[in-house]
């Protein structure tokens, strides 16, 4: 049984951006079988698992926009003008804990792991990967 | 310290169905103490923890229907007519990471683990269980 | 490789309360590096990671109130008058799985771990901490 840690760095180019990080994660895994904690170290971003279909990724963006208004008079906007980005992160969560099999994420056929930028563009977004297994 | 993996298979019979999988998971656990990753390998489903009260399960269904419209003109519906199912999965998440104690899920008195079918009926839904502990 | 478990107990004083538990968790960790499962054993509460800014915490409360009506005629309210609290927990989730580094939660600069009380005031809320690592 062993522990393995990695840090994945990303630059984002838009306010909202959903980036498939599946293959970047797979390239880093050395442990054969176990679990991986995927954690974004930013409170205006999220980690999610779903299907990588370009139309669906646009639907995700409009869905979040419908649930969390950009226009509301938020308290946090008096300090930093990004309350709606935090609220989207709060709903989606900044972590996923997933299975590893044969040194790869053990996902279903139609699943990818995504980093969701909710307050970009930003440089040097950091995602912590911690793997435990055999 | 050891790793243990299982695959739980389910058939669902309705478009929306919330199935209590607590006892099926408990029956599979051999490791005494540790953590379990419970992961649905489908992007139109979810894993959640809450109370198994029949009225509340109906409230969950109407709550999701209120948050995610079935009527919206989604991009993904041009390819596959199930965008709203993906969006519900996106909000709820397809995984939970929970504690194991004495070879059982260490839940509170009023908690159960549920598989949420969001695009059924489907046969052979697969839930991956990965347990690490002593 | 070792497993470590703790139970964190909290009393809450309001219907909705968001309590930063980062330092209480850090004080309990002995394992150097690994992952921690943080799990609330109650289905009217949640565990989330975000920024501890007082205005933002008020925004979280109003955001949840906007998404989940208190006024709806819920089935669960015939049995126990707290359906909206369960529905908020259902959306947010009662667990987080996070990285541990140098015997502390490995969070970003602007991140804290919060227990979210959704149906207080309550005494003896219990949060299960399970750590696996070296």
PDB file of N, CA, C and O in Angstrom, chain B residues 1 16 18 33-35 48-51 53-56 58-60 62-64 66-67 91-92 96-101 106-111 116 132-134, chain C residues 1-3 5 35 37-44 67-68 72-77 79-80 82-83 86-87 89-91 93-97 128 130-133:
ATOM      1  N   UNK B   1      -3.172  -3.032   6.133  1.00  0.00           N
ATOM      2  CA  UNK B   1      -3.920  -2.164   5.198  1.00  0.00           C
ATOM      3  C   UNK B   1      -4.167  -2.925   3.879  1.00  0.00           C
ATOM      4  O   UNK B   1      -3.275  -3.581   3.363  1.00  0.00           O
ATOM      5  N   UNK B  16     -37.261   8.392 -13.465  1.00  0.00           N
ATOM      6  CA  UNK B  16     -36.617   8.805 -12.214  1.00  0.00           C
ATOM      7  C   UNK B  16     -36.876   7.745 -11.161  1.00  0.00           C
ATOM      8  O   UNK B  16     -38.018   7.357 -10.930  1.00  0.00           O
ATOM      9  N   UNK B  18     -35.184   6.386  -7.187  1.00  0.00           N
ATOM     10  CA  UNK B  18     -34.186   6.556  -6.149  1.00  0.00           C
ATOM     11  C   UNK B  18     -34.178   5.262  -5.331  1.00  0.00           C
ATOM     12  O   UNK B  18     -35.185   4.856  -4.779  1.00  0.00           O
ATOM     13  N   UNK B  33     -12.259  -1.400   9.014  1.00  0.00           N
ATOM     14  CA  UNK B  33     -12.333   0.047   9.227  1.00  0.00           C
ATOM     15  C   UNK B  33     -11.573   0.770   8.124  1.00  0.00           C
ATOM     16  O   UNK B  33     -10.467   0.366   7.782  1.00  0.00           O
ATOM     17  N   UNK B  34     -12.150   1.849   7.622  1.00  0.00           N
ATOM     18  CA  UNK B  34     -11.478   2.590   6.558  1.00  0.00           C
ATOM     19  C   UNK B  34     -12.448   3.505   5.859  1.00  0.00           C
ATOM     20  O   UNK B  34     -13.361   4.042   6.478  1.00  0.00           O
ATOM     21  N   UNK B  35     -12.230   3.680   4.538  1.00  0.00           N
ATOM     22  CA  UNK B  35     -13.142   4.507   3.749  1.00  0.00           C
ATOM     23  C   UNK B  35     -13.561   3.761   2.490  1.00  0.00           C
ATOM     24  O   UNK B  35     -12.851   2.878   2.009  1.00  0.00           O
ATOM     25  N   UNK B  48     -26.218   9.693  -3.634  1.00  0.00           N
ATOM     26  CA  UNK B  48     -26.473  10.666  -2.564  1.00  0.00           C
ATOM     27  C   UNK B  48     -26.718   9.945  -1.243  1.00  0.00           C
ATOM     28  O   UNK B  48     -27.025   8.753  -1.214  1.00  0.00           O
ATOM     29  N   UNK B  49     -26.568  10.700  -0.155  1.00  0.00           N
ATOM     30  CA  UNK B  49     -26.851  10.196   1.192  1.00  0.00           C
ATOM     31  C   UNK B  49     -27.950  11.074   1.777  1.00  0.00           C
ATOM     32  O   UNK B  49     -27.810  12.302   1.792  1.00  0.00           O
ATOM     33  N   UNK B  50     -29.040  10.461   2.220  1.00  0.00           N
ATOM     34  CA  UNK B  50     -30.069  11.214   2.917  1.00  0.00           C
ATOM     35  C   UNK B  50     -31.022  10.232   3.593  1.00  0.00           C
ATOM     36  O   UNK B  50     -30.656   9.071   3.777  1.00  0.00           O
ATOM     37  N   UNK B  51     -32.202  10.724   3.999  1.00  0.00           N
ATOM     38  CA  UNK B  51     -33.138   9.879   4.754  1.00  0.00           C
ATOM     39  C   UNK B  51     -34.078   9.114   3.823  1.00  0.00           C
ATOM     40  O   UNK B  51     -34.609   9.684   2.875  1.00  0.00           O
ATOM     41  N   UNK B  53     -37.305   8.215   3.546  1.00  0.00           N
ATOM     42  CA  UNK B  53     -38.715   8.411   3.924  1.00  0.00           C
ATOM     43  C   UNK B  53     -39.462   8.617   2.603  1.00  0.00           C
ATOM     44  O   UNK B  53     -39.080   9.495   1.809  1.00  0.00           O
ATOM     45  N   UNK B  54     -40.496   7.788   2.322  1.00  0.00           N
ATOM     46  CA  UNK B  54     -41.135   7.817   0.992  1.00  0.00           C
ATOM     47  C   UNK B  54     -41.589   9.199   0.533  1.00  0.00           C
ATOM     48  O   UNK B  54     -41.412   9.542  -0.651  1.00  0.00           O
ATOM     49  N   UNK B  55     -42.151   9.999   1.423  1.00  0.00           N
ATOM     50  CA  UNK B  55     -42.574  11.349   1.035  1.00  0.00           C
ATOM     51  C   UNK B  55     -41.387  12.208   0.629  1.00  0.00           C
ATOM     52  O   UNK B  55     -41.436  12.944  -0.369  1.00  0.00           O
ATOM     53  N   UNK B  56     -40.296  12.089   1.371  1.00  0.00           N
ATOM     54  CA  UNK B  56     -39.095  12.877   1.070  1.00  0.00           C
ATOM     55  C   UNK B  56     -38.517  12.482  -0.291  1.00  0.00           C
ATOM     56  O   UNK B  56     -38.045  13.352  -1.048  1.00  0.00           O
ATOM     57  N   UNK B  58     -40.163  11.556  -2.878  1.00  0.00           N
ATOM     58  CA  UNK B  58     -40.978  12.274  -3.887  1.00  0.00           C
ATOM     59  C   UNK B  58     -40.588  13.753  -3.941  1.00  0.00           C
ATOM     60  O   UNK B  58     -40.558  14.360  -5.017  1.00  0.00           O
ATOM     61  N   UNK B  59     -40.307  14.327  -2.769  1.00  0.00           N
ATOM     62  CA  UNK B  59     -39.886  15.737  -2.728  1.00  0.00           C
ATOM     63  C   UNK B  59     -38.557  15.936  -3.473  1.00  0.00           C
ATOM     64  O   UNK B  59     -38.359  16.961  -4.129  1.00  0.00           O
ATOM     65  N   UNK B  60     -37.629  14.958  -3.360  1.00  0.00           N
ATOM     66  CA  UNK B  60     -36.353  15.055  -4.087  1.00  0.00           C
ATOM     67  C   UNK B  60     -36.634  15.151  -5.587  1.00  0.00           C
ATOM     68  O   UNK B  60     -36.040  15.958  -6.293  1.00  0.00           O
ATOM     69  N   UNK B  62     -39.376  16.181  -7.190  1.00  0.00           N
ATOM     70  CA  UNK B  62     -39.985  17.443  -7.642  1.00  0.00           C
ATOM     71  C   UNK B  62     -38.997  18.599  -7.487  1.00  0.00           C
ATOM     72  O   UNK B  62     -38.974  19.518  -8.309  1.00  0.00           O
ATOM     73  N   UNK B  63     -38.145  18.540  -6.461  1.00  0.00           N
ATOM     74  CA  UNK B  63     -37.097  19.561  -6.264  1.00  0.00           C
ATOM     75  C   UNK B  63     -36.182  19.633  -7.487  1.00  0.00           C
ATOM     76  O   UNK B  63     -35.924  20.716  -8.036  1.00  0.00           O
ATOM     77  N   UNK B  64     -35.707  18.470  -7.964  1.00  0.00           N
ATOM     78  CA  UNK B  64     -34.828  18.451  -9.144  1.00  0.00           C
ATOM     79  C   UNK B  64     -35.563  18.945 -10.381  1.00  0.00           C
ATOM     80  O   UNK B  64     -34.998  19.672 -11.201  1.00  0.00           O
ATOM     81  N   UNK B  66     -37.943  21.125 -10.409  1.00  0.00           N
ATOM     82  CA  UNK B  66     -38.080  22.587 -10.305  1.00  0.00           C
ATOM     83  C   UNK B  66     -36.782  23.301 -10.668  1.00  0.00           C
ATOM     84  O   UNK B  66     -36.801  24.399 -11.232  1.00  0.00           O
ATOM     85  N   UNK B  67     -35.646  22.691 -10.338  1.00  0.00           N
ATOM     86  CA  UNK B  67     -34.345  23.343 -10.577  1.00  0.00           C
ATOM     87  C   UNK B  67     -33.914  23.224 -12.045  1.00  0.00           C
ATOM     88  O   UNK B  67     -33.298  24.150 -12.590  1.00  0.00           O
ATOM     89  N   UNK B  91     -25.370  18.402 -11.013  1.00  0.00           N
ATOM     90  CA  UNK B  91     -25.625  19.103  -9.743  1.00  0.00           C
ATOM     91  C   UNK B  91     -25.433  18.200  -8.530  1.00  0.00           C
ATOM     92  O   UNK B  91     -24.965  18.659  -7.478  1.00  0.00           O
ATOM     93  N   UNK B  92     -25.812  16.931  -8.654  1.00  0.00           N
ATOM     94  CA  UNK B  92     -25.813  16.046  -7.476  1.00  0.00           C
ATOM     95  C   UNK B  92     -24.478  15.352  -7.264  1.00  0.00           C
ATOM     96  O   UNK B  92     -24.139  15.005  -6.130  1.00  0.00           O
ATOM     97  N   UNK B  96     -19.702   9.377  -3.760  1.00  0.00           N
ATOM     98  CA  UNK B  96     -19.626   9.715  -2.336  1.00  0.00           C
ATOM     99  C   UNK B  96     -18.443   8.946  -1.755  1.00  0.00           C
ATOM    100  O   UNK B  96     -18.172   7.819  -2.169  1.00  0.00           O
ATOM    101  N   UNK B  97     -17.741   9.549  -0.813  1.00  0.00           N
ATOM    102  CA  UNK B  97     -16.646   8.884  -0.100  1.00  0.00           C
ATOM    103  C   UNK B  97     -17.042   8.856   1.376  1.00  0.00           C
ATOM    104  O   UNK B  97     -17.214   9.913   1.989  1.00  0.00           O
ATOM    105  N   UNK B  98     -17.211   7.657   1.938  1.00  0.00           N
ATOM    106  CA  UNK B  98     -17.830   7.514   3.265  1.00  0.00           C
ATOM    107  C   UNK B  98     -16.983   6.652   4.202  1.00  0.00           C
ATOM    108  O   UNK B  98     -16.176   5.844   3.739  1.00  0.00           O
ATOM    109  N   UNK B  99     -17.175   6.795   5.506  1.00  0.00           N
ATOM    110  CA  UNK B  99     -16.426   5.971   6.462  1.00  0.00           C
ATOM    111  C   UNK B  99     -17.012   4.561   6.615  1.00  0.00           C
ATOM    112  O   UNK B  99     -18.222   4.368   6.523  1.00  0.00           O
ATOM    113  N   UNK B 100     -16.113   3.611   6.884  1.00  0.00           N
ATOM    114  CA  UNK B 100     -16.461   2.206   7.186  1.00  0.00           C
ATOM    115  C   UNK B 100     -16.040   1.910   8.624  1.00  0.00           C
ATOM    116  O   UNK B 100     -14.913   2.245   9.011  1.00  0.00           O
ATOM    117  N   UNK B 101     -16.929   1.311   9.388  1.00  0.00           N
ATOM    118  CA  UNK B 101     -16.611   0.929  10.772  1.00  0.00           C
ATOM    119  C   UNK B 101     -17.221  -0.450  11.051  1.00  0.00           C
ATOM    120  O   UNK B 101     -18.399  -0.660  10.738  1.00  0.00           O
ATOM    121  N   UNK B 106     -20.524   3.595   8.092  1.00  0.00           N
ATOM    122  CA  UNK B 106     -20.721   4.260   9.397  1.00  0.00           C
ATOM    123  C   UNK B 106     -21.625   5.487   9.216  1.00  0.00           C
ATOM    124  O   UNK B 106     -21.174   6.640   9.244  1.00  0.00           O
ATOM    125  N   UNK B 107     -22.925   5.203   9.015  1.00  0.00           N
ATOM    126  CA  UNK B 107     -23.907   6.258   8.750  1.00  0.00           C
ATOM    127  C   UNK B 107     -24.592   6.695  10.041  1.00  0.00           C
ATOM    128  O   UNK B 107     -24.595   5.966  11.033  1.00  0.00           O
ATOM    129  N   UNK B 108     -25.233   7.871   9.991  1.00  0.00           N
ATOM    130  CA  UNK B 108     -26.083   8.298  11.095  1.00  0.00           C
ATOM    131  C   UNK B 108     -27.405   7.543  11.074  1.00  0.00           C
ATOM    132  O   UNK B 108     -27.751   6.857  10.103  1.00  0.00           O
ATOM    133  N   UNK B 109     -28.157   7.680  12.168  1.00  0.00           N
ATOM    134  CA  UNK B 109     -29.429   6.953  12.350  1.00  0.00           C
ATOM    135  C   UNK B 109     -30.394   7.132  11.172  1.00  0.00           C
ATOM    136  O   UNK B 109     -31.085   6.199  10.779  1.00  0.00           O
ATOM    137  N   UNK B 110     -30.471   8.336  10.639  1.00  0.00           N
ATOM    138  CA  UNK B 110     -31.463   8.642   9.607  1.00  0.00           C
ATOM    139  C   UNK B 110     -30.856   8.724   8.215  1.00  0.00           C
ATOM    140  O   UNK B 110     -31.411   9.359   7.330  1.00  0.00           O
ATOM    141  N   UNK B 111     -29.719   8.085   8.015  1.00  0.00           N
ATOM    142  CA  UNK B 111     -29.067   8.164   6.706  1.00  0.00           C
ATOM    143  C   UNK B 111     -29.066   6.836   5.956  1.00  0.00           C
ATOM    144  O   UNK B 111     -28.820   5.785   6.553  1.00  0.00           O
ATOM    145  N   UNK B 116     -29.393   7.259  -7.613  1.00  0.00           N
ATOM    146  CA  UNK B 116     -30.469   8.021  -8.224  1.00  0.00           C
ATOM    147  C   UNK B 116     -30.423   7.822  -9.740  1.00  0.00           C
ATOM    148  O   UNK B 116     -29.473   8.245 -10.399  1.00  0.00           O
ATOM    149  N   UNK B 132     -10.661   1.051   1.189  1.00  0.00           N
ATOM    150  CA  UNK B 132      -9.277   0.996   1.669  1.00  0.00           C
ATOM    151  C   UNK B 132      -9.315   1.066   3.180  1.00  0.00           C
ATOM    152  O   UNK B 132     -10.017   1.912   3.756  1.00  0.00           O
ATOM    153  N   UNK B 133      -8.589   0.146   3.829  1.00  0.00           N
ATOM    154  CA  UNK B 133      -8.565   0.180   5.288  1.00  0.00           C
ATOM    155  C   UNK B 133      -7.893  -1.047   5.857  1.00  0.00           C
ATOM    156  O   UNK B 133      -7.178  -1.766   5.150  1.00  0.00           O
ATOM    157  N   UNK B 134      -8.148  -1.308   7.134  1.00  0.00           N
ATOM    158  CA  UNK B 134      -7.531  -2.431   7.848  1.00  0.00           C
ATOM    159  C   UNK B 134      -8.542  -3.559   8.052  1.00  0.00           C
ATOM    160  O   UNK B 134      -9.674  -3.307   8.455  1.00  0.00           O
TER     161      UNK B 134
ATOM    162  N   UNK C   1       1.657   2.828   6.334  1.00  0.00           N
ATOM    163  CA  UNK C   1       0.279   3.229   6.026  1.00  0.00           C
ATOM    164  C   UNK C   1      -0.599   2.930   7.251  1.00  0.00           C
ATOM    165  O   UNK C   1      -0.504   1.850   7.845  1.00  0.00           O
ATOM    166  N   UNK C   2      -1.442   3.890   7.636  1.00  0.00           N
ATOM    167  CA  UNK C   2      -2.283   3.716   8.825  1.00  0.00           C
ATOM    168  C   UNK C   2      -3.638   4.390   8.630  1.00  0.00           C
ATOM    169  O   UNK C   2      -3.808   5.217   7.737  1.00  0.00           O
ATOM    170  N   UNK C   3      -4.595   3.998   9.476  1.00  0.00           N
ATOM    171  CA  UNK C   3      -5.930   4.597   9.494  1.00  0.00           C
ATOM    172  C   UNK C   3      -6.109   5.309  10.834  1.00  0.00           C
ATOM    173  O   UNK C   3      -5.634   4.819  11.863  1.00  0.00           O
ATOM    174  N   UNK C   5      -9.203   7.571  13.075  1.00  0.00           N
ATOM    175  CA  UNK C   5     -10.594   8.051  13.058  1.00  0.00           C
ATOM    176  C   UNK C   5     -10.855   8.969  14.249  1.00  0.00           C
ATOM    177  O   UNK C   5     -10.297   8.787  15.336  1.00  0.00           O
ATOM    178  N   UNK C  35      -5.269  11.102   2.725  1.00  0.00           N
ATOM    179  CA  UNK C  35      -6.570  11.709   2.458  1.00  0.00           C
ATOM    180  C   UNK C  35      -7.465  11.597   3.691  1.00  0.00           C
ATOM    181  O   UNK C  35      -7.286  10.712   4.524  1.00  0.00           O
ATOM    182  N   UNK C  37     -11.622  11.651   4.863  1.00  0.00           N
ATOM    183  CA  UNK C  37     -13.068  11.678   4.584  1.00  0.00           C
ATOM    184  C   UNK C  37     -13.719  12.447   5.735  1.00  0.00           C
ATOM    185  O   UNK C  37     -13.560  12.083   6.907  1.00  0.00           O
ATOM    186  N   UNK C  38     -14.418  13.519   5.402  1.00  0.00           N
ATOM    187  CA  UNK C  38     -15.130  14.351   6.388  1.00  0.00           C
ATOM    188  C   UNK C  38     -16.615  14.139   6.104  1.00  0.00           C
ATOM    189  O   UNK C  38     -17.094  14.466   5.017  1.00  0.00           O
ATOM    190  N   UNK C  39     -17.341  13.558   7.056  1.00  0.00           N
ATOM    191  CA  UNK C  39     -18.717  13.119   6.784  1.00  0.00           C
ATOM    192  C   UNK C  39     -19.643  13.524   7.929  1.00  0.00           C
ATOM    193  O   UNK C  39     -19.433  13.131   9.080  1.00  0.00           O
ATOM    194  N   UNK C  40     -20.663  14.312   7.604  1.00  0.00           N
ATOM    195  CA  UNK C  40     -21.666  14.663   8.615  1.00  0.00           C
ATOM    196  C   UNK C  40     -22.700  13.556   8.714  1.00  0.00           C
ATOM    197  O   UNK C  40     -23.289  13.146   7.710  1.00  0.00           O
ATOM    198  N   UNK C  41     -22.950  13.077   9.941  1.00  0.00           N
ATOM    199  CA  UNK C  41     -23.848  11.936  10.138  1.00  0.00           C
ATOM    200  C   UNK C  41     -25.319  12.361  10.283  1.00  0.00           C
ATOM    201  O   UNK C  41     -26.096  11.710  10.984  1.00  0.00           O
ATOM    202  N   UNK C  42     -25.696  13.434   9.583  1.00  0.00           N
ATOM    203  CA  UNK C  42     -27.058  13.970   9.690  1.00  0.00           C
ATOM    204  C   UNK C  42     -27.539  14.367   8.294  1.00  0.00           C
ATOM    205  O   UNK C  42     -26.780  14.960   7.520  1.00  0.00           O
ATOM    206  N   UNK C  43     -28.798  14.097   8.007  1.00  0.00           N
ATOM    207  CA  UNK C  43     -29.317  14.354   6.648  1.00  0.00           C
ATOM    208  C   UNK C  43     -29.991  15.722   6.523  1.00  0.00           C
ATOM    209  O   UNK C  43     -30.659  15.995   5.527  1.00  0.00           O
ATOM    210  N   UNK C  44     -29.793  16.595   7.499  1.00  0.00           N
ATOM    211  CA  UNK C  44     -30.207  18.002   7.375  1.00  0.00           C
ATOM    212  C   UNK C  44     -29.005  18.906   7.642  1.00  0.00           C
ATOM    213  O   UNK C  44     -29.107  19.930   8.334  1.00  0.00           O
ATOM    214  N   UNK C  67     -33.067  28.745  -4.066  1.00  0.00           N
ATOM    215  CA  UNK C  67     -33.163  27.501  -4.840  1.00  0.00           C
ATOM    216  C   UNK C  67     -34.229  26.555  -4.285  1.00  0.00           C
ATOM    217  O   UNK C  67     -34.912  25.859  -5.043  1.00  0.00           O
ATOM    218  N   UNK C  68     -34.355  26.529  -2.960  1.00  0.00           N
ATOM    219  CA  UNK C  68     -35.267  25.576  -2.301  1.00  0.00           C
ATOM    220  C   UNK C  68     -36.297  26.377  -1.506  1.00  0.00           C
ATOM    221  O   UNK C  68     -35.981  26.928  -0.440  1.00  0.00           O
ATOM    222  N   UNK C  72     -43.241  25.629  -0.177  1.00  0.00           N
ATOM    223  CA  UNK C  72     -43.832  24.555  -0.980  1.00  0.00           C
ATOM    224  C   UNK C  72     -44.522  23.531  -0.069  1.00  0.00           C
ATOM    225  O   UNK C  72     -44.111  23.339   1.082  1.00  0.00           O
ATOM    226  N   UNK C  73     -45.533  22.882  -0.590  1.00  0.00           N
ATOM    227  CA  UNK C  73     -46.290  21.878   0.163  1.00  0.00           C
ATOM    228  C   UNK C  73     -45.609  20.502   0.006  1.00  0.00           C
ATOM    229  O   UNK C  73     -46.027  19.678  -0.796  1.00  0.00           O
ATOM    230  N   UNK C  74     -44.538  20.275   0.776  1.00  0.00           N
ATOM    231  CA  UNK C  74     -43.741  19.059   0.634  1.00  0.00           C
ATOM    232  C   UNK C  74     -44.427  17.854   1.285  1.00  0.00           C
ATOM    233  O   UNK C  74     -45.055  17.989   2.344  1.00  0.00           O
ATOM    234  N   UNK C  75     -44.251  16.671   0.682  1.00  0.00           N
ATOM    235  CA  UNK C  75     -44.790  15.438   1.281  1.00  0.00           C
ATOM    236  C   UNK C  75     -44.147  15.176   2.650  1.00  0.00           C
ATOM    237  O   UNK C  75     -44.820  14.780   3.594  1.00  0.00           O
ATOM    238  N   UNK C  76     -42.831  15.387   2.747  1.00  0.00           N
ATOM    239  CA  UNK C  76     -42.127  15.064   3.995  1.00  0.00           C
ATOM    240  C   UNK C  76     -42.604  15.930   5.168  1.00  0.00           C
ATOM    241  O   UNK C  76     -42.473  15.513   6.327  1.00  0.00           O
ATOM    242  N   UNK C  77     -43.177  17.088   4.874  1.00  0.00           N
ATOM    243  CA  UNK C  77     -43.635  17.972   5.955  1.00  0.00           C
ATOM    244  C   UNK C  77     -44.865  17.423   6.677  1.00  0.00           C
ATOM    245  O   UNK C  77     -45.202  17.890   7.768  1.00  0.00           O
ATOM    246  N   UNK C  79     -44.835  14.528   7.908  1.00  0.00           N
ATOM    247  CA  UNK C  79     -44.233  13.654   8.923  1.00  0.00           C
ATOM    248  C   UNK C  79     -43.323  14.452   9.856  1.00  0.00           C
ATOM    249  O   UNK C  79     -43.350  14.279  11.070  1.00  0.00           O
ATOM    250  N   UNK C  80     -42.535  15.324   9.262  1.00  0.00           N
ATOM    251  CA  UNK C  80     -41.527  16.062  10.025  1.00  0.00           C
ATOM    252  C   UNK C  80     -41.341  17.382   9.264  1.00  0.00           C
ATOM    253  O   UNK C  80     -41.069  17.363   8.068  1.00  0.00           O
ATOM    254  N   UNK C  82     -39.433  19.531   8.091  1.00  0.00           N
ATOM    255  CA  UNK C  82     -38.099  20.013   7.707  1.00  0.00           C
ATOM    256  C   UNK C  82     -37.666  19.556   6.317  1.00  0.00           C
ATOM    257  O   UNK C  82     -36.467  19.386   6.056  1.00  0.00           O
ATOM    258  N   UNK C  83     -38.643  19.372   5.416  1.00  0.00           N
ATOM    259  CA  UNK C  83     -38.296  18.911   4.057  1.00  0.00           C
ATOM    260  C   UNK C  83     -37.286  19.835   3.390  1.00  0.00           C
ATOM    261  O   UNK C  83     -36.325  19.361   2.772  1.00  0.00           O
ATOM    262  N   UNK C  86     -33.748  19.002   4.373  1.00  0.00           N
ATOM    263  CA  UNK C  86     -33.241  17.793   3.702  1.00  0.00           C
ATOM    264  C   UNK C  86     -32.865  18.091   2.247  1.00  0.00           C
ATOM    265  O   UNK C  86     -31.853  17.606   1.753  1.00  0.00           O
ATOM    266  N   UNK C  87     -33.694  18.876   1.579  1.00  0.00           N
ATOM    267  CA  UNK C  87     -33.445  19.144   0.149  1.00  0.00           C
ATOM    268  C   UNK C  87     -32.172  19.966  -0.042  1.00  0.00           C
ATOM    269  O   UNK C  87     -31.414  19.743  -0.994  1.00  0.00           O
ATOM    270  N   UNK C  89     -29.556  19.804   1.964  1.00  0.00           N
ATOM    271  CA  UNK C  89     -28.489  18.839   2.231  1.00  0.00           C
ATOM    272  C   UNK C  89     -28.250  17.939   1.019  1.00  0.00           C
ATOM    273  O   UNK C  89     -27.109  17.643   0.633  1.00  0.00           O
ATOM    274  N   UNK C  90     -29.343  17.511   0.408  1.00  0.00           N
ATOM    275  CA  UNK C  90     -29.322  16.668  -0.800  1.00  0.00           C
ATOM    276  C   UNK C  90     -28.539  17.362  -1.928  1.00  0.00           C
ATOM    277  O   UNK C  90     -27.700  16.741  -2.595  1.00  0.00           O
ATOM    278  N   UNK C  91     -28.743  18.656  -2.099  1.00  0.00           N
ATOM    279  CA  UNK C  91     -28.024  19.413  -3.141  1.00  0.00           C
ATOM    280  C   UNK C  91     -26.554  19.611  -2.813  1.00  0.00           C
ATOM    281  O   UNK C  91     -25.703  19.597  -3.702  1.00  0.00           O
ATOM    282  N   UNK C  93     -24.565  17.926  -0.388  1.00  0.00           N
ATOM    283  CA  UNK C  93     -23.857  16.691   0.005  1.00  0.00           C
ATOM    284  C   UNK C  93     -23.280  16.795   1.412  1.00  0.00           C
ATOM    285  O   UNK C  93     -22.864  17.860   1.868  1.00  0.00           O
ATOM    286  N   UNK C  94     -23.250  15.647   2.063  1.00  0.00           N
ATOM    287  CA  UNK C  94     -22.839  15.589   3.473  1.00  0.00           C
ATOM    288  C   UNK C  94     -21.400  15.135   3.658  1.00  0.00           C
ATOM    289  O   UNK C  94     -20.988  14.843   4.776  1.00  0.00           O
ATOM    290  N   UNK C  95     -20.629  15.081   2.567  1.00  0.00           N
ATOM    291  CA  UNK C  95     -19.234  14.631   2.712  1.00  0.00           C
ATOM    292  C   UNK C  95     -18.284  15.409   1.813  1.00  0.00           C
ATOM    293  O   UNK C  95     -18.685  15.977   0.795  1.00  0.00           O
ATOM    294  N   UNK C  96     -17.022  15.414   2.202  1.00  0.00           N
ATOM    295  CA  UNK C  96     -15.917  15.885   1.357  1.00  0.00           C
ATOM    296  C   UNK C  96     -14.746  14.940   1.592  1.00  0.00           C
ATOM    297  O   UNK C  96     -14.545  14.460   2.714  1.00  0.00           O
ATOM    298  N   UNK C  97     -13.983  14.681   0.564  1.00  0.00           N
ATOM    299  CA  UNK C  97     -12.765  13.872   0.673  1.00  0.00           C
ATOM    300  C   UNK C  97     -11.610  14.763   0.228  1.00  0.00           C
ATOM    301  O   UNK C  97     -11.591  15.219  -0.918  1.00  0.00           O
ATOM    302  N   UNK C 128     -17.867  12.688  11.304  1.00  0.00           N
ATOM    303  CA  UNK C 128     -16.905  11.594  11.316  1.00  0.00           C
ATOM    304  C   UNK C 128     -15.705  11.947  10.445  1.00  0.00           C
ATOM    305  O   UNK C 128     -15.866  12.351   9.293  1.00  0.00           O
ATOM    306  N   UNK C 130     -12.185  10.335   8.936  1.00  0.00           N
ATOM    307  CA  UNK C 130     -11.415   9.105   8.721  1.00  0.00           C
ATOM    308  C   UNK C 130     -10.240   9.448   7.824  1.00  0.00           C
ATOM    309  O   UNK C 130     -10.422   9.954   6.717  1.00  0.00           O
ATOM    310  N   UNK C 131      -9.032   9.190   8.342  1.00  0.00           N
ATOM    311  CA  UNK C 131      -7.806   9.572   7.638  1.00  0.00           C
ATOM    312  C   UNK C 131      -7.033   8.314   7.284  1.00  0.00           C
ATOM    313  O   UNK C 131      -6.879   7.426   8.126  1.00  0.00           O
ATOM    314  N   UNK C 132      -6.548   8.246   6.043  1.00  0.00           N
ATOM    315  CA  UNK C 132      -5.693   7.136   5.616  1.00  0.00           C
ATOM    316  C   UNK C 132      -4.439   7.735   4.994  1.00  0.00           C
ATOM    317  O   UNK C 132      -4.526   8.658   4.181  1.00  0.00           O
ATOM    318  N   UNK C 133      -3.279   7.234   5.431  1.00  0.00           N
ATOM    319  CA  UNK C 133      -2.036   7.756   4.867  1.00  0.00           C
ATOM    320  C   UNK C 133      -0.829   7.239   5.616  1.00  0.00           C
ATOM    321  O   UNK C 133      -0.911   6.253   6.357  1.00  0.00           O
TER     322      UNK C 133
END
